[in-house]
Amino acid sequence: MTMTTDVRAAVVARGLSKTYGQGDAAVHALRGIDVSFATGAFTAIMGPSGSGKSTLMHCLAGLDTVSSGHVHIGDADITTLSDKQLTLLRRERIGFVFQAFNLLPTLTAEQNIRLPLEIAGRQADQVLMDRVVETVGLRDRLSHRPSQLSGGQQQRVAVARALISKPQVIFADEPTGNLDSRSGAEVLSFLRRSVRELGQTIVMVTHDPVAASYADRVVFLRDGLLVSEVTQPTPQSVHDMLLKLEA
Amino acid sequence: MLRTTLAGLVAHRLRLLLTSLAITLGVGFIAGTFVLTDTIEQGFRQLFTADADKVAVAVTPKDEDIPHEVLAKLTALPGVSGAQGLVRGTAPLLDKSGRAAGSTATSGISVEAGPLDRTSYVTGTAPGGPGEAVLDENTARTRQFEVGDTVTVLDLAEKRRQFTLVGLIDVGVDQHLAYTGAVGFDPATAREMTGEKGYHEIDLAASAGVSPETLKQTVAAALGQTYTVKTGEELARKLALDSNVELDYLVLVLLLFGCVAMFVAALVIYNTFNILVAQRTREMALLRCIGATRGQVFRSILLESAVVGLVSSVLGLLVGLGLGALGLAALGRFDAPVPTGASVALTPRTIVLGLVVGLLVTVVAAVLPARGATRVAPIAALRSQVEEQTFRAGLARSLIAGLLLAGGLGLTAVAIWVLDGNTGLLVAMGGGAVFFLGVIVIGPVLMSPLSAFAGWVPRKVFGVPGRLAVDNSRRNPKRAATTTVALTIGVTLMTLISVITASTRETVVSSLDDQFPVDFMITAQYGRADGMPLLPAEVPATLRTLPEVGLVAEMRQDDTGEIASLPDRAVFRPEVLSGSLAALTPGTVALSEPQAENLGAKVGDTVSLTTAKAGKVKVKVAALLGQDGLNGTMPYTIAAPDFEKYFGAVGPVRVYVKVKDGTAADVSRRAVEAALTAYPTAQLVSAADVRGEFDEAFDMMFTIFAALLGLAILISLLGIANTLSLSVHERTRESALLRALGLTRPQLRGMLSIEALVLGLVGALVGVVIGVAFGWAALQTIPNETVFIVPVGQVLLYLVLSALAGVLAAVLPARRAANASIVGSLAAS
Ligand SMILES: Nc1ncnc2c1ncn2[C@@H]1O[C@H](COP(=O)(O)OP(=O)(O)OP(=O)(O)O)[C@@H](O)[C@H]1O
Ligand SMILES: [Mg+2]
């Protein structure tokens, strides 16, 4: 196995494995994964249910501890950091979009967007703010609370929030999983655009070949192992690859 | 359905634990009250029964003491094997410095060894002759006497007599002896020392074969109606009954606090079940979806509350047992005249009462939440996210709250301006309670603005966690209001008591300052004679000869307490309403304002006085006097020469002394004390002494109330902890999201602590305001003029302590939230 370190990689994982439980009950969710995600690229992670996609993302993002192996975000090896350091790193360098429950119900859309900056005690870049809000198309919804927004709007607010702190990488776990195809398409093209126009790095977990086709590259997982990848994916090529994997 | 309920109970056992604790403490307090008083009662019964066994028949007087001849007559009666007369009078014991001990003369009693002797000896024996005496152990301890010491007691002629101490006795539950202290002599010496001619009780022993009943009839036939004749058993029952009257009062006061604790517990339970129901909306909806009826859902929640209530009540009974023992130990420590020997026990009554109260309160508090649960629509099972509770004050709520608030204020206003005295106070407190109910109803509406107010500083100071915390505290106003109102009850009552104590203390102190325009006051010891005790007539003159003493003023009055001689004008400064004190020459009188009103007299009129030496005399009114701080104005005040002429050279009731300018107070005091050695029963007090005694009494009272309220406050803190931990549980995913976005563990913990701080502060703020307001109202119902003081330091302390207590209550929930794994929490449903 060649250990090439891409100097332009935003996130690099080496020999990453994760085991839940012990003895007979042990579940090997990840069994030694080497992968890197290039800066300014939009990468999708796919694979059958239970293949370890979410686990991989959580380990990459420092939300969960690894059993062995290393994860580098930029120049930091996050597997060696304390909880406090990890928290600060997440605050400074990582953005998140989850499948559901992304927003604090007590805050307005705008307050939710600004939240990471405020936690970090940073000032919002007003130009970026305007641009993000413009791109997300939520200007007239900024003062609304999450309960007054549709699911698609909520996810767009979540994406805007992930973008606003200009993180090194955004991790998204099935961001369109709860959305219909039209709202899903809105969110995805917005992610796509933020990669093109803002140079954002995005790693997204998804089940949907169409969603994956928005990415520059798709990596495939099966039983905790990286088994294949497709660059410049189309829905058709992704679909074919999935069929091949499940066979 | 039963199985589902029980499974739910087991699943939520941790959450229910805090709730149970609230009920356990409440029931514990009430059960403890009964355990304590039952044990005391039991102790009395044992004590009196033990006494009754020794005495076959007891004769007590109806008014006058029983003369000596009666004892002789009774001894001679057939069936009487022994008779003993009990003497009780006063015999002032001198302390080691040679002054009469205590402000009231020590009681002198007869102690006679023999089968009829009911005295309980701590050490030593009964006095064996005229040179020996026994002393009660409390007096012995405070005055530092031991068996073998020589004690000095004043006889009837105020002559010092010396006795060897041969024993220490326990006066047990005799309230009078416990108060005055007692020195015991053999019967002849006792009669001689106290000057009592008769007995205050005669006890008889029956010869073999004569029943107490028979003896009682014999004695009754011999004595006629003049005396009360009882068998030993009847006497024991009467004594027990008398002591119960005071116990009933204790029960009442303790139960009042128990009810407060129970009410607070009910609020905590109500809140917990509300939250549990809200959290289980989906579970309930699922049950409804698969066919459970509304009734079944309702009953399952009530069943749950009944199980919780029962379990915690049983635990509460155990706690009550402990509290009862604790209370008994505390009473023992303070030498309260109650028997503390009996073993503590739960009577069936206590058990039934504790279980019923605990169960009832729990189930009743759960009824509303259970009804709420039945309103859950089956469709709610399908909604993905639990909706945020939005609260809008309904018309009904506003109306009810308005009625209660207005009613409470109205009642209080009536109490202040129409009624007065005890009824006024009771009505004012009732008004306060009604007003408080109004506050509970309107609470959710007040919650949001109050949180914003209390959270203003945290929001500014603590950054994002602070802002989120304040938002969270306003998130569910209904829940927050119920949580805080529990604390508000405790803080209100604490503030109320603080205000009343501080104001009364200030009133007393300022009236003391009025009463004491002097440095020392000399009075005679109480208890020797009936009525006002008088100082020897020569005391003022003796004091005037001292170079260390400035002014000496004396108060003289006749034995009806109606006519006073005009004291020195330097200490007697009444408000002169009309006429003038200068015109108070012989042959004239000054009337107090109420007396003038009674007589319809005014300056220039003539009134008549009844005097001891001159009979009825006619005098002219020279002045009308208002109140004087010194000791109130007597109905009639006459010039000193007149007083001497009408009443002779009677001793003064009080002598006031001022230190000579330039002399140190303690030097002057020693000189006065030295001059008073010849008069051992004269009591010298300084203004500082009196103030110190009052301060002690107030502090004591305050401490007792605070301790009794402590439990209610503890329960309300449990409520805050409970609400927070349930909220933490509800917001698991939110916390995880915040952590993912970069909130550190300490920040998350801080956020919850601040939320608790805001809740605590809001609860305390409301409590302080209501407490001060109703403290003022309560003071207005007191007829005497009272100053109104807000003990600002104390009140601020309550605010700070409440805020801190909130933070303390948040420690565990906050730890749980901060230590939860982010990934696990994100996955949580
Ligand atoms: N906390 C856990 N404890 C034990 N096993 C776990 C835990 N979380 C995940 N697993 C297991 O690890 C494996 C990978 O889970 P993961 O959630 O990463 O899958 P996934 O690819 O995201 O699946 P899906 O597409 O269904 O979301 C699965 O077999 C899962 O059962
Ligand atoms: Mg997954």
Coordinates of C-alpha atoms in Angstrom, one line a residue, chain A residues 120-247:
Chain A
A120 CA -15.6 31.1 18.7
G121 CA -15.9 34.8 19.7
R122 CA -15.2 35.9 16.1
Q123 CA -16.8 38.6 14.1
A124 CA -18.9 37.6 11.1
D125 CA -17.3 38.6 7.8
Q126 CA -20.2 40.8 6.5
V127 CA -19.3 40.4 2.9
L128 CA -19.3 36.6 3.3
M129 CA -22.5 36.8 5.3
D130 CA -24.2 38.7 2.6
R131 CA -22.9 36.4 -0.1
V132 CA -23.9 33.3 1.9
V133 CA -27.3 34.6 2.6
E134 CA -27.7 35.6 -1.0
T135 CA -26.6 32.1 -2.2
V136 CA -28.9 30.3 0.2
G137 CA -31.7 32.6 -0.8
L138 CA -33.0 33.1 2.7
R139 CA -32.8 36.8 3.0
D140 CA -36.5 37.2 3.9
R141 CA -36.4 34.3 6.3
L142 CA -33.5 35.4 8.5
S143 CA -35.7 36.4 11.5
H144 CA -37.7 33.2 11.4
R145 CA -37.3 30.4 13.9
P146 CA -36.6 26.9 12.8
S147 CA -40.2 25.8 13.5
Q148 CA -41.4 28.4 11.0
L149 CA -39.1 27.1 8.2
S150 CA -39.6 24.1 5.9
G151 CA -37.2 21.1 6.0
G152 CA -35.3 22.3 2.9
Q153 CA -35.0 25.8 4.3
Q154 CA -33.8 24.5 7.6
Q155 CA -31.1 22.4 5.8
R156 CA -30.1 25.5 3.8
V157 CA -29.7 27.5 7.0
A158 CA -27.5 24.6 8.3
V159 CA -25.4 24.8 5.2
A160 CA -25.1 28.6 5.5
R161 CA -24.1 28.1 9.1
A162 CA -21.4 25.6 8.1
L163 CA -20.1 28.0 5.5
I164 CA -20.0 31.2 7.5
S165 CA -16.9 30.3 9.6
K166 CA -14.9 29.4 6.5
P167 CA -13.9 26.0 7.9
Q168 CA -11.2 23.9 6.4
V169 CA -13.8 21.2 5.7
I170 CA -17.5 20.7 6.0
F171 CA -18.8 17.3 6.9
A172 CA -22.4 16.5 5.9
D173 CA -24.1 13.3 6.9
E174 CA -27.0 12.7 4.6
P175 CA -27.9 16.4 4.4
T176 CA -30.8 15.7 2.0
G177 CA -31.9 12.4 3.5
N178 CA -35.1 14.0 4.9
L179 CA -35.9 16.2 1.9
D180 CA -37.9 15.8 -1.3
S181 CA -36.0 15.8 -4.5
R182 CA -36.7 19.4 -5.3
S183 CA -35.5 20.7 -1.9
G184 CA -32.7 18.2 -2.0
A185 CA -31.5 19.5 -5.4
E186 CA -31.6 23.1 -4.0
V187 CA -29.3 22.1 -1.1
L188 CA -27.0 20.1 -3.2
S189 CA -26.5 22.7 -5.9
F190 CA -25.9 25.2 -3.1
L191 CA -23.1 22.9 -1.7
R192 CA -21.8 22.5 -5.2
R193 CA -21.7 26.2 -5.7
S194 CA -19.9 26.9 -2.5
V195 CA -17.2 24.5 -3.6
R196 CA -16.8 26.2 -7.0
E197 CA -17.2 29.8 -5.9
L198 CA -15.8 29.8 -2.3
G199 CA -13.3 27.0 -2.7
Q200 CA -14.9 25.1 0.2
T201 CA -13.9 21.5 0.9
I202 CA -16.9 19.3 1.5
V203 CA -17.2 15.6 2.6
M204 CA -20.7 14.3 2.3
V205 CA -22.3 10.9 3.2
T206 CA -25.2 9.9 1.1
H207 CA -27.3 7.0 0.0
D208 CA -28.6 8.7 -3.1
P209 CA -26.7 8.3 -6.5
V210 CA -28.2 11.5 -7.7
A211 CA -26.9 13.4 -4.7
A212 CA -23.5 11.8 -5.1
S213 CA -23.4 12.9 -8.7
Y214 CA -23.1 16.5 -7.5
A215 CA -19.7 15.6 -6.0
D216 CA -16.3 15.7 -7.8
R217 CA -15.5 12.2 -6.5
V218 CA -17.3 9.3 -4.8
V219 CA -15.6 6.8 -2.5
F220 CA -17.3 3.5 -1.7
L221 CA -17.3 1.7 1.6
R222 CA -18.2 -1.9 2.3
D223 CA -18.0 -3.7 5.6
G224 CA -15.7 -1.0 7.0
L225 CA -13.3 -1.0 4.1
L226 CA -12.7 1.4 1.3
V227 CA -13.4 -0.7 -1.8
S228 CA -13.6 1.6 -4.8
E229 CA -14.0 5.2 -6.1
V230 CA -15.4 7.1 -9.0
T231 CA -14.3 10.5 -10.2
Q232 CA -16.6 12.9 -12.2
P233 CA -19.6 10.8 -11.2
T234 CA -22.9 10.7 -12.9
P235 CA -26.0 9.2 -11.3
Q236 CA -25.7 6.3 -13.7
S237 CA -22.1 5.5 -13.0
V238 CA -22.7 5.7 -9.2
H239 CA -25.7 3.5 -9.5
D240 CA -23.8 0.9 -11.5
M241 CA -21.0 0.9 -8.9
L242 CA -23.4 0.4 -6.1
L243 CA -25.1 -2.5 -7.8
K244 CA -21.6 -4.0 -8.4
L245 CA -20.8 -3.6 -4.7
E246 CA -24.0 -5.2 -3.5
A247 CA -23.7 -8.1 -5.8

